[in-house]
């Protein structure tokens, strides 16, 4: 538990309890329970790890094309051995929709 005098979760003094829960298929939930004079509130942040290949069906189902694939958020070239990658995705465009503009 951490005691904060103000900051991310509340402007005034508050306490934060952090728990992490791991689930199958590389899904993780980090829960932050914030307590102050007004009570408790829980915030749950869900995370799912992907590789470019496992992200492909997700982005396709969302109607997105990968426009850029990088090895980091700073734009370094992608390396399959890296622990991280970043993508820039945009809506799938078809010739018909491009002609409509």
PDB file of N, CA and C in Angstrom:
ATOM      1  N   UNK A   1       0.854  -1.169   0.000  1.00  0.00           N
ATOM      2  CA  UNK A   1       0.000   0.000   0.000  1.00  0.00           C
ATOM      3  C   UNK A   1       0.898   1.229   0.000  1.00  0.00           C
ATOM      4  N   UNK A   2       0.466   2.230  -0.726  1.00  0.00           N
ATOM      5  CA  UNK A   2       1.236   3.476  -0.756  1.00  0.00           C
ATOM      6  C   UNK A   2       0.352   4.634  -0.304  1.00  0.00           C
ATOM      7  N   UNK A   3       0.970   5.588   0.335  1.00  0.00           N
ATOM      8  CA  UNK A   3       0.278   6.798   0.783  1.00  0.00           C
ATOM      9  C   UNK A   3       0.717   7.942  -0.113  1.00  0.00           C
ATOM     10  N   UNK A   4      -0.263   8.601  -0.711  1.00  0.00           N
ATOM     11  CA  UNK A   4       0.048   9.736  -1.588  1.00  0.00           C
ATOM     12  C   UNK A   4      -0.575  10.991  -1.015  1.00  0.00           C
ATOM     13  N   UNK A   5       0.104  12.076  -1.122  1.00  0.00           N
ATOM     14  CA  UNK A   5      -0.394  13.360  -0.625  1.00  0.00           C
ATOM     15  C   UNK A   5      -1.224  14.084  -1.699  1.00  0.00           C
ATOM     16  N   UNK A   6      -1.251  13.512  -2.868  1.00  0.00           N
ATOM     17  CA  UNK A   6      -1.974  14.082  -3.996  1.00  0.00           C
ATOM     18  C   UNK A   6      -1.306  13.598  -5.260  1.00  0.00           C
ATOM     19  N   UNK A   7      -2.039  13.584  -6.337  1.00  0.00           N
ATOM     20  CA  UNK A   7      -1.414  13.150  -7.579  1.00  0.00           C
ATOM     21  C   UNK A   7      -2.371  12.476  -8.521  1.00  0.00           C
ATOM     22  N   UNK A   8      -1.949  11.334  -9.058  1.00  0.00           N
ATOM     23  CA  UNK A   8      -2.671  10.672 -10.131  1.00  0.00           C
ATOM     24  C   UNK A   8      -4.123  10.349  -9.790  1.00  0.00           C
ATOM     25  N   UNK A   9      -4.373   9.739  -8.659  1.00  0.00           N
ATOM     26  CA  UNK A   9      -5.706   9.229  -8.369  1.00  0.00           C
ATOM     27  C   UNK A   9      -6.633  10.253  -7.720  1.00  0.00           C
ATOM     28  N   UNK A  10      -6.091  11.113  -6.897  1.00  0.00           N
ATOM     29  CA  UNK A  10      -6.889  12.115  -6.174  1.00  0.00           C
ATOM     30  C   UNK A  10      -6.038  13.364  -5.963  1.00  0.00           C
ATOM     31  N   UNK A  11      -6.679  14.527  -5.874  1.00  0.00           N
ATOM     32  CA  UNK A  11      -5.898  15.743  -5.629  1.00  0.00           C
ATOM     33  C   UNK A  11      -5.384  15.834  -4.189  1.00  0.00           C
ATOM     34  N   UNK A  12      -6.072  15.188  -3.250  1.00  0.00           N
ATOM     35  CA  UNK A  12      -5.675  15.252  -1.844  1.00  0.00           C
ATOM     36  C   UNK A  12      -5.075  13.941  -1.372  1.00  0.00           C
ATOM     37  N   UNK A  13      -4.863  13.834  -0.085  1.00  0.00           N
ATOM     38  CA  UNK A  13      -4.264  12.652   0.525  1.00  0.00           C
ATOM     39  C   UNK A  13      -5.140  11.421   0.299  1.00  0.00           C
ATOM     40  N   UNK A  14      -4.498  10.308  -0.077  1.00  0.00           N
ATOM     41  CA  UNK A  14      -5.214   9.059  -0.309  1.00  0.00           C
ATOM     42  C   UNK A  14      -4.248   7.877  -0.238  1.00  0.00           C
ATOM     43  N   UNK A  15      -4.807   6.691  -0.104  1.00  0.00           N
ATOM     44  CA  UNK A  15      -4.015   5.461  -0.096  1.00  0.00           C
ATOM     45  C   UNK A  15      -4.377   4.637  -1.326  1.00  0.00           C
ATOM     46  N   UNK A  16      -3.386   3.889  -1.819  1.00  0.00           N
ATOM     47  CA  UNK A  16      -3.609   3.052  -3.002  1.00  0.00           C
ATOM     48  C   UNK A  16      -3.110   1.641  -2.703  1.00  0.00           C
ATOM     49  N   UNK A  17      -3.982   0.667  -2.900  1.00  0.00           N
ATOM     50  CA  UNK A  17      -3.624  -0.748  -2.780  1.00  0.00           C
ATOM     51  C   UNK A  17      -3.595  -1.314  -4.197  1.00  0.00           C
ATOM     52  N   UNK A  18      -2.483  -1.947  -4.551  1.00  0.00           N
ATOM     53  CA  UNK A  18      -2.303  -2.461  -5.914  1.00  0.00           C
ATOM     54  C   UNK A  18      -2.202  -3.983  -5.873  1.00  0.00           C
ATOM     55  N   UNK A  19      -3.021  -4.647  -6.680  1.00  0.00           N
ATOM     56  CA  UNK A  19      -2.973  -6.101  -6.836  1.00  0.00           C
ATOM     57  C   UNK A  19      -2.890  -6.429  -8.314  1.00  0.00           C
ATOM     58  N   UNK A  20      -2.237  -7.529  -8.609  1.00  0.00           N
ATOM     59  CA  UNK A  20      -2.121  -7.981 -10.006  1.00  0.00           C
ATOM     60  C   UNK A  20      -2.630  -9.407 -10.086  1.00  0.00           C
ATOM     61  N   UNK A  21      -3.458  -9.666 -11.090  1.00  0.00           N
ATOM     62  CA  UNK A  21      -4.035 -10.983 -11.305  1.00  0.00           C
ATOM     63  C   UNK A  21      -3.675 -11.443 -12.708  1.00  0.00           C
ATOM     64  N   UNK A  22      -3.109 -12.646 -12.805  1.00  0.00           N
ATOM     65  CA  UNK A  22      -2.733 -13.206 -14.093  1.00  0.00           C
ATOM     66  C   UNK A  22      -3.754 -14.265 -14.508  1.00  0.00           C
ATOM     67  N   UNK A  23      -4.142 -14.230 -15.771  1.00  0.00           N
ATOM     68  CA  UNK A  23      -5.125 -15.148 -16.325  1.00  0.00           C
ATOM     69  C   UNK A  23      -4.520 -15.872 -17.516  1.00  0.00           C
ATOM     70  N   UNK A  24      -5.178 -16.943 -17.982  1.00  0.00           N
ATOM     71  CA  UNK A  24      -4.675 -17.646 -19.172  1.00  0.00           C
ATOM     72  C   UNK A  24      -4.634 -16.721 -20.392  1.00  0.00           C
ATOM     73  N   UNK A  25      -3.941 -17.159 -21.408  1.00  0.00           N
ATOM     74  CA  UNK A  25      -3.814 -16.442 -22.685  1.00  0.00           C
ATOM     75  C   UNK A  25      -3.149 -15.084 -22.507  1.00  0.00           C
ATOM     76  N   UNK A  26      -2.223 -15.003 -21.560  1.00  0.00           N
ATOM     77  CA  UNK A  26      -1.433 -13.789 -21.333  1.00  0.00           C
ATOM     78  C   UNK A  26      -2.290 -12.558 -21.044  1.00  0.00           C
ATOM     79  N   UNK A  27      -3.362 -12.750 -20.289  1.00  0.00           N
ATOM     80  CA  UNK A  27      -4.217 -11.646 -19.866  1.00  0.00           C
ATOM     81  C   UNK A  27      -3.898 -11.331 -18.410  1.00  0.00           C
ATOM     82  N   UNK A  28      -3.735 -10.045 -18.120  1.00  0.00           N
ATOM     83  CA  UNK A  28      -3.414  -9.590 -16.771  1.00  0.00           C
ATOM     84  C   UNK A  28      -4.359  -8.462 -16.381  1.00  0.00           C
ATOM     85  N   UNK A  29      -4.761  -8.461 -15.124  1.00  0.00           N
ATOM     86  CA  UNK A  29      -5.548  -7.358 -14.579  1.00  0.00           C
ATOM     87  C   UNK A  29      -4.772  -6.760 -13.408  1.00  0.00           C
ATOM     88  N   UNK A  30      -4.508  -5.474 -13.480  1.00  0.00           N
ATOM     89  CA  UNK A  30      -3.915  -4.763 -12.357  1.00  0.00           C
ATOM     90  C   UNK A  30      -5.027  -3.927 -11.740  1.00  0.00           C
ATOM     91  N   UNK A  31      -5.281  -4.170 -10.465  1.00  0.00           N
ATOM     92  CA  UNK A  31      -6.355  -3.473  -9.763  1.00  0.00           C
ATOM     93  C   UNK A  31      -5.762  -2.458  -8.787  1.00  0.00           C
ATOM     94  N   UNK A  32      -6.279  -1.243  -8.849  1.00  0.00           N
ATOM     95  CA  UNK A  32      -5.875  -0.174  -7.946  1.00  0.00           C
ATOM     96  C   UNK A  32      -7.097   0.189  -7.110  1.00  0.00           C
ATOM     97  N   UNK A  33      -7.013  -0.011  -5.792  1.00  0.00           N
ATOM     98  CA  UNK A  33      -8.096   0.395  -4.900  1.00  0.00           C
ATOM     99  C   UNK A  33      -7.631   1.675  -4.222  1.00  0.00           C
ATOM    100  N   UNK A  34      -8.376   2.754  -4.452  1.00  0.00           N
ATOM    101  CA  UNK A  34      -8.008   4.072  -3.945  1.00  0.00           C
ATOM    102  C   UNK A  34      -8.953   4.424  -2.801  1.00  0.00           C
ATOM    103  N   UNK A  35      -8.366   4.774  -1.658  1.00  0.00           N
ATOM    104  CA  UNK A  35      -9.148   5.130  -0.472  1.00  0.00           C
ATOM    105  C   UNK A  35      -8.808   6.550  -0.048  1.00  0.00           C
ATOM    106  N   UNK A  36      -9.858   7.343   0.187  1.00  0.00           N
ATOM    107  CA  UNK A  36      -9.685   8.682   0.745  1.00  0.00           C
ATOM    108  C   UNK A  36     -10.847   8.947   1.700  1.00  0.00           C
ATOM    109  N   UNK A  37     -10.988  10.166   2.154  1.00  0.00           N
ATOM    110  CA  UNK A  37     -12.048  10.493   3.118  1.00  0.00           C
ATOM    111  C   UNK A  37     -13.443  10.281   2.549  1.00  0.00           C
ATOM    112  N   UNK A  38     -13.582  10.226   1.221  1.00  0.00           N
ATOM    113  CA  UNK A  38     -14.886  10.037   0.594  1.00  0.00           C
ATOM    114  C   UNK A  38     -15.228   8.567   0.354  1.00  0.00           C
ATOM    115  N   UNK A  39     -14.305   7.645   0.619  1.00  0.00           N
ATOM    116  CA  UNK A  39     -14.579   6.216   0.450  1.00  0.00           C
ATOM    117  C   UNK A  39     -13.544   5.503  -0.395  1.00  0.00           C
ATOM    118  N   UNK A  40     -13.973   4.368  -0.967  1.00  0.00           N
ATOM    119  CA  UNK A  40     -13.107   3.508  -1.773  1.00  0.00           C
ATOM    120  C   UNK A  40     -13.597   3.479  -3.215  1.00  0.00           C
ATOM    121  N   UNK A  41     -12.654   3.350  -4.121  1.00  0.00           N
ATOM    122  CA  UNK A  41     -13.013   3.137  -5.520  1.00  0.00           C
ATOM    123  C   UNK A  41     -11.960   2.232  -6.142  1.00  0.00           C
ATOM    124  N   UNK A  42     -12.421   1.238  -6.904  1.00  0.00           N
ATOM    125  CA  UNK A  42     -11.503   0.304  -7.564  1.00  0.00           C
ATOM    126  C   UNK A  42     -11.396   0.646  -9.053  1.00  0.00           C
ATOM    127  N   UNK A  43     -10.179   0.593  -9.549  1.00  0.00           N
ATOM    128  CA  UNK A  43      -9.900   0.789 -10.975  1.00  0.00           C
ATOM    129  C   UNK A  43      -9.191  -0.467 -11.453  1.00  0.00           C
ATOM    130  N   UNK A  44      -9.684  -1.052 -12.529  1.00  0.00           N
ATOM    131  CA  UNK A  44      -9.079  -2.270 -13.066  1.00  0.00           C
ATOM    132  C   UNK A  44      -8.553  -1.999 -14.468  1.00  0.00           C
ATOM    133  N   UNK A  45      -7.281  -2.267 -14.647  1.00  0.00           N
ATOM    134  CA  UNK A  45      -6.628  -2.086 -15.943  1.00  0.00           C
ATOM    135  C   UNK A  45      -6.329  -3.478 -16.507  1.00  0.00           C
ATOM    136  N   UNK A  46      -6.953  -3.801 -17.634  1.00  0.00           N
ATOM    137  CA  UNK A  46      -6.772  -5.098 -18.264  1.00  0.00           C
ATOM    138  C   UNK A  46      -5.724  -4.992 -19.367  1.00  0.00           C
ATOM    139  N   UNK A  47      -4.842  -5.977 -19.401  1.00  0.00           N
ATOM    140  CA  UNK A  47      -3.769  -5.998 -20.385  1.00  0.00           C
ATOM    141  C   UNK A  47      -3.748  -7.353 -21.079  1.00  0.00           C
ATOM    142  N   UNK A  48      -3.470  -7.341 -22.373  1.00  0.00           N
ATOM    143  CA  UNK A  48      -3.336  -8.574 -23.153  1.00  0.00           C
ATOM    144  C   UNK A  48      -2.102  -8.412 -24.012  1.00  0.00           C
ATOM    145  N   UNK A  49      -1.179  -9.361 -23.911  1.00  0.00           N
ATOM    146  CA  UNK A  49       0.046  -9.298 -24.702  1.00  0.00           C
ATOM    147  C   UNK A  49      -0.195  -9.869 -26.097  1.00  0.00           C
ATOM    148  N   UNK A  50       0.369  -9.194 -27.078  1.00  0.00           N
ATOM    149  CA  UNK A  50       0.251  -9.621 -28.468  1.00  0.00           C
ATOM    150  C   UNK A  50       1.619  -9.633 -29.125  1.00  0.00           C
ATOM    151  N   UNK A  51       1.721 -10.395 -30.182  1.00  0.00           N
ATOM    152  CA  UNK A  51       2.821 -10.329 -31.139  1.00  0.00           C
ATOM    153  C   UNK A  51       2.184  -9.836 -32.432  1.00  0.00           C
ATOM    154  N   UNK A  52       2.963  -9.348 -33.376  1.00  0.00           N
ATOM    155  CA  UNK A  52       2.344  -8.884 -34.625  1.00  0.00           C
ATOM    156  C   UNK A  52       1.418  -9.931 -35.259  1.00  0.00           C
ATOM    157  N   UNK A  53       1.809 -11.202 -35.233  1.00  0.00           N
ATOM    158  CA  UNK A  53       0.974 -12.252 -35.848  1.00  0.00           C
ATOM    159  C   UNK A  53      -0.330 -12.467 -35.082  1.00  0.00           C
ATOM    160  N   UNK A  54      -0.292 -12.418 -33.743  1.00  0.00           N
ATOM    161  CA  UNK A  54      -1.519 -12.635 -32.971  1.00  0.00           C
ATOM    162  C   UNK A  54      -2.404 -11.387 -32.954  1.00  0.00           C
ATOM    163  N   UNK A  55      -1.825 -10.241 -33.271  1.00  0.00           N
ATOM    164  CA  UNK A  55      -2.604  -9.009 -33.352  1.00  0.00           C
ATOM    165  C   UNK A  55      -3.383  -8.928 -34.674  1.00  0.00           C
ATOM    166  N   UNK A  56      -2.907  -9.618 -35.694  1.00  0.00           N
ATOM    167  CA  UNK A  56      -3.513  -9.530 -37.032  1.00  0.00           C
ATOM    168  C   UNK A  56      -5.013  -9.824 -37.038  1.00  0.00           C
ATOM    169  N   UNK A  57      -5.500 -10.928 -36.445  1.00  0.00           N
ATOM    170  CA  UNK A  57      -6.945 -11.169 -36.486  1.00  0.00           C
ATOM    171  C   UNK A  57      -7.746 -10.156 -35.676  1.00  0.00           C
ATOM    172  N   UNK A  58      -7.156  -9.625 -34.628  1.00  0.00           N
ATOM    173  CA  UNK A  58      -7.838  -8.616 -33.803  1.00  0.00           C
ATOM    174  C   UNK A  58      -8.022  -7.335 -34.604  1.00  0.00           C
ATOM    175  N   UNK A  59      -6.957  -6.874 -35.234  1.00  0.00           N
ATOM    176  CA  UNK A  59      -7.061  -5.630 -36.010  1.00  0.00           C
ATOM    177  C   UNK A  59      -7.936  -5.817 -37.234  1.00  0.00           C
ATOM    178  N   UNK A  60      -7.907  -7.005 -37.846  1.00  0.00           N
ATOM    179  CA  UNK A  60      -8.756  -7.257 -39.012  1.00  0.00           C
ATOM    180  C   UNK A  60     -10.235  -7.216 -38.611  1.00  0.00           C
ATOM    181  N   UNK A  61     -10.569  -7.806 -37.467  1.00  0.00           N
ATOM    182  CA  UNK A  61     -11.958  -7.801 -36.988  1.00  0.00           C
ATOM    183  C   UNK A  61     -12.434  -6.386 -36.665  1.00  0.00           C
ATOM    184  N   UNK A  62     -11.493  -5.514 -36.297  1.00  0.00           N
ATOM    185  CA  UNK A  62     -11.833  -4.125 -35.979  1.00  0.00           C
ATOM    186  C   UNK A  62     -11.833  -3.237 -37.223  1.00  0.00           C
ATOM    187  N   UNK A  63     -11.492  -3.805 -38.372  1.00  0.00           N
ATOM    188  CA  UNK A  63     -11.473  -3.027 -39.609  1.00  0.00           C
ATOM    189  C   UNK A  63     -10.269  -2.104 -39.705  1.00  0.00           C
ATOM    190  N   UNK A  64      -9.137  -2.537 -39.159  1.00  0.00           N
ATOM    191  CA  UNK A  64      -7.928  -1.715 -39.159  1.00  0.00           C
ATOM    192  C   UNK A  64      -6.831  -2.351 -39.999  1.00  0.00           C
ATOM    193  N   UNK A  65      -6.028  -1.517 -40.611  1.00  0.00           N
ATOM    194  CA  UNK A  65      -4.808  -1.925 -41.311  1.00  0.00           C
ATOM    195  C   UNK A  65      -3.621  -1.424 -40.512  1.00  0.00           C
ATOM    196  N   UNK A  66      -2.557  -2.221 -40.466  1.00  0.00           N
ATOM    197  CA  UNK A  66      -1.330  -1.743 -39.829  1.00  0.00           C
ATOM    198  C   UNK A  66      -0.596  -0.880 -40.847  1.00  0.00           C
ATOM    199  N   UNK A  67      -0.386   0.382 -40.477  1.00  0.00           N
ATOM    200  CA  UNK A  67       0.295   1.327 -41.361  1.00  0.00           C
ATOM    201  C   UNK A  67       1.784   1.388 -41.072  1.00  0.00           C
ATOM    202  N   UNK A  68       2.150   1.207 -39.795  1.00  0.00           N
ATOM    203  CA  UNK A  68       3.566   1.212 -39.389  1.00  0.00           C
ATOM    204  C   UNK A  68       3.760   0.146 -38.325  1.00  0.00           C
ATOM    205  N   UNK A  69       4.903  -0.508 -38.317  1.00  0.00           N
ATOM    206  CA  UNK A  69       5.279  -1.483 -37.296  1.00  0.00           C
ATOM    207  C   UNK A  69       6.681  -1.129 -36.837  1.00  0.00           C
ATOM    208  N   UNK A  70       6.819  -0.816 -35.556  1.00  0.00           N
ATOM    209  CA  UNK A  70       8.109  -0.391 -35.003  1.00  0.00           C
ATOM    210  C   UNK A  70       8.539  -1.307 -33.864  1.00  0.00           C
ATOM    211  N   UNK A  71       9.772  -1.184 -33.477  1.00  0.00           N
ATOM    212  CA  UNK A  71      10.319  -1.948 -32.364  1.00  0.00           C
ATOM    213  C   UNK A  71      10.148  -1.262 -31.022  1.00  0.00           C
ATOM    214  N   UNK A  72       9.650  -0.028 -31.030  1.00  0.00           N
ATOM    215  CA  UNK A  72       9.434   0.705 -29.774  1.00  0.00           C
ATOM    216  C   UNK A  72       8.533   1.899 -30.056  1.00  0.00           C
ATOM    217  N   UNK A  73       8.149   2.594 -29.000  1.00  0.00           N
ATOM    218  CA  UNK A  73       7.333   3.797 -29.162  1.00  0.00           C
ATOM    219  C   UNK A  73       8.129   4.968 -29.722  1.00  0.00           C
ATOM    220  N   UNK A  74       9.455   4.822 -29.794  1.00  0.00           N
ATOM    221  CA  UNK A  74      10.285   5.883 -30.359  1.00  0.00           C
ATOM    222  C   UNK A  74      10.503   5.699 -31.858  1.00  0.00           C
ATOM    223  N   UNK A  75       9.955   4.611 -32.432  1.00  0.00           N
ATOM    224  CA  UNK A  75      10.043   4.416 -33.872  1.00  0.00           C
ATOM    225  C   UNK A  75      11.253   3.655 -34.358  1.00  0.00           C
ATOM    226  N   UNK A  76      11.934   2.946 -33.461  1.00  0.00           N
ATOM    227  CA  UNK A  76      13.067   2.135 -33.908  1.00  0.00           C
ATOM    228  C   UNK A  76      12.558   0.990 -34.785  1.00  0.00           C
ATOM    229  N   UNK A  77      13.390   0.493 -35.684  1.00  0.00           N
ATOM    230  CA  UNK A  77      12.954  -0.597 -36.561  1.00  0.00           C
ATOM    231  C   UNK A  77      12.496  -1.819 -35.756  1.00  0.00           C
ATOM    232  N   UNK A  78      11.495  -2.522 -36.291  1.00  0.00           N
ATOM    233  CA  UNK A  78      10.965  -3.713 -35.621  1.00  0.00           C
ATOM    234  C   UNK A  78      11.990  -4.837 -35.660  1.00  0.00           C
ATOM    235  N   UNK A  79      12.111  -5.537 -34.541  1.00  0.00           N
ATOM    236  CA  UNK A  79      12.984  -6.698 -34.417  1.00  0.00           C
ATOM    237  C   UNK A  79      12.175  -7.791 -33.723  1.00  0.00           C
ATOM    238  N   UNK A  80      11.989  -8.922 -34.360  1.00  0.00           N
ATOM    239  CA  UNK A  80      11.159  -9.998 -33.798  1.00  0.00           C
ATOM    240  C   UNK A  80      11.701 -10.531 -32.472  1.00  0.00           C
ATOM    241  N   UNK A  81      12.964 -10.276 -32.164  1.00  0.00           N
ATOM    242  CA  UNK A  81      13.544 -10.724 -30.898  1.00  0.00           C
ATOM    243  C   UNK A  81      13.246  -9.757 -29.751  1.00  0.00           C
ATOM    244  N   UNK A  82      12.708  -8.604 -30.067  1.00  0.00           N
ATOM    245  CA  UNK A  82      12.429  -7.590 -29.044  1.00  0.00           C
ATOM    246  C   UNK A  82      11.241  -8.001 -28.167  1.00  0.00           C
ATOM    247  N   UNK A  83      11.231  -7.513 -26.927  1.00  0.00           N
ATOM    248  CA  UNK A  83      10.105  -7.747 -26.020  1.00  0.00           C
ATOM    249  C   UNK A  83       8.925  -6.840 -26.325  1.00  0.00           C
ATOM    250  N   UNK A  84       9.153  -5.786 -27.096  1.00  0.00           N
ATOM    251  CA  UNK A  84       8.119  -4.775 -27.344  1.00  0.00           C
ATOM    252  C   UNK A  84       7.975  -4.492 -28.831  1.00  0.00           C
ATOM    253  N   UNK A  85       6.807  -4.004 -29.192  1.00  0.00           N
ATOM    254  CA  UNK A  85       6.608  -3.465 -30.533  1.00  0.00           C
ATOM    255  C   UNK A  85       5.501  -2.427 -30.464  1.00  0.00           C
ATOM    256  N   UNK A  86       5.438  -1.592 -31.464  1.00  0.00           N
ATOM    257  CA  UNK A  86       4.409  -0.553 -31.527  1.00  0.00           C
ATOM    258  C   UNK A  86       3.839  -0.550 -32.939  1.00  0.00           C
ATOM    259  N   UNK A  87       2.543  -0.303 -33.039  1.00  0.00           N
ATOM    260  CA  UNK A  87       1.913  -0.216 -34.356  1.00  0.00           C
ATOM    261  C   UNK A  87       1.146   1.086 -34.476  1.00  0.00           C
ATOM    262  N   UNK A  88       1.082   1.566 -35.698  1.00  0.00           N
ATOM    263  CA  UNK A  88       0.164   2.646 -36.047  1.00  0.00           C
ATOM    264  C   UNK A  88      -0.856   1.984 -36.956  1.00  0.00           C
ATOM    265  N   UNK A  89      -2.120   2.048 -36.551  1.00  0.00           N
ATOM    266  CA  UNK A  89      -3.177   1.402 -37.322  1.00  0.00           C
ATOM    267  C   UNK A  89      -4.210   2.442 -37.723  1.00  0.00           C
ATOM    268  N   UNK A  90      -4.820   2.202 -38.842  1.00  0.00           N
ATOM    269  CA  UNK A  90      -5.868   3.091 -39.316  1.00  0.00           C
ATOM    270  C   UNK A  90      -6.975   2.287 -39.968  1.00  0.00           C
ATOM    271  N   UNK A  91      -8.072   2.931 -40.228  1.00  0.00           N
ATOM    272  CA  UNK A  91      -9.221   2.265 -40.840  1.00  0.00           C
ATOM    273  C   UNK A  91      -8.840   1.697 -42.197  1.00  0.00           C
ATOM    274  N   UNK A  92      -9.356   0.513 -42.481  1.00  0.00           N
ATOM    275  CA  UNK A  92      -9.154  -0.099 -43.789  1.00  0.00           C
ATOM    276  C   UNK A  92      -9.828   0.776 -44.824  1.00  0.00           C
ATOM    277  N   UNK A  93      -9.093   1.122 -45.840  1.00  0.00           N
ATOM    278  CA  UNK A  93      -9.687   1.929 -46.908  1.00  0.00           C
ATOM    279  C   UNK A  93      -9.811   1.056 -48.148  1.00  0.00           C
ATOM    280  N   UNK A  94     -10.902   1.248 -48.846  1.00  0.00           N
ATOM    281  CA  UNK A  94     -11.101   0.535 -50.098  1.00  0.00           C
ATOM    282  C   UNK A  94     -11.030   1.559 -51.228  1.00  0.00           C
ATOM    283  N   UNK A  95     -10.883   1.093 -52.430  1.00  0.00           N
ATOM    284  CA  UNK A  95     -10.823   2.042 -53.564  1.00  0.00           C
ATOM    285  C   UNK A  95     -12.095   2.848 -53.658  1.00  0.00           C
ATOM    286  N   UNK A  96     -13.234   2.242 -53.365  1.00  0.00           N
ATOM    287  CA  UNK A  96     -14.513   2.960 -53.441  1.00  0.00           C
ATOM    288  C   UNK A  96     -14.559   4.092 -52.433  1.00  0.00           C
ATOM    289  N   UNK A  97     -14.099   3.824 -51.192  1.00  0.00           N
ATOM    290  CA  UNK A  97     -14.154   4.881 -50.188  1.00  0.00           C
ATOM    291  C   UNK A  97     -13.109   5.948 -50.468  1.00  0.00           C
ATOM    292  N   UNK A  98     -11.973   5.578 -51.083  1.00  0.00           N
ATOM    293  CA  UNK A  98     -10.949   6.569 -51.432  1.00  0.00           C
ATOM    294  C   UNK A  98     -11.471   7.484 -52.538  1.00  0.00           C
ATOM    295  N   UNK A  99     -12.286   6.940 -53.463  1.00  0.00           N
ATOM    296  CA  UNK A  99     -12.843   7.745 -54.538  1.00  0.00           C
ATOM    297  C   UNK A  99     -13.920   8.688 -54.042  1.00  0.00           C
ATOM    298  N   UNK A 100     -14.559   8.353 -52.911  1.00  0.00           N
ATOM    299  CA  UNK A 100     -15.633   9.173 -52.362  1.00  0.00           C
ATOM    300  C   UNK A 100     -15.123  10.482 -51.786  1.00  0.00           C
ATOM    301  N   UNK A 101     -13.828  10.578 -51.501  1.00  0.00           N
ATOM    302  CA  UNK A 101     -13.283  11.759 -50.825  1.00  0.00           C
ATOM    303  C   UNK A 101     -13.108  12.916 -51.762  1.00  0.00           C
TER     304      UNK A 101
END
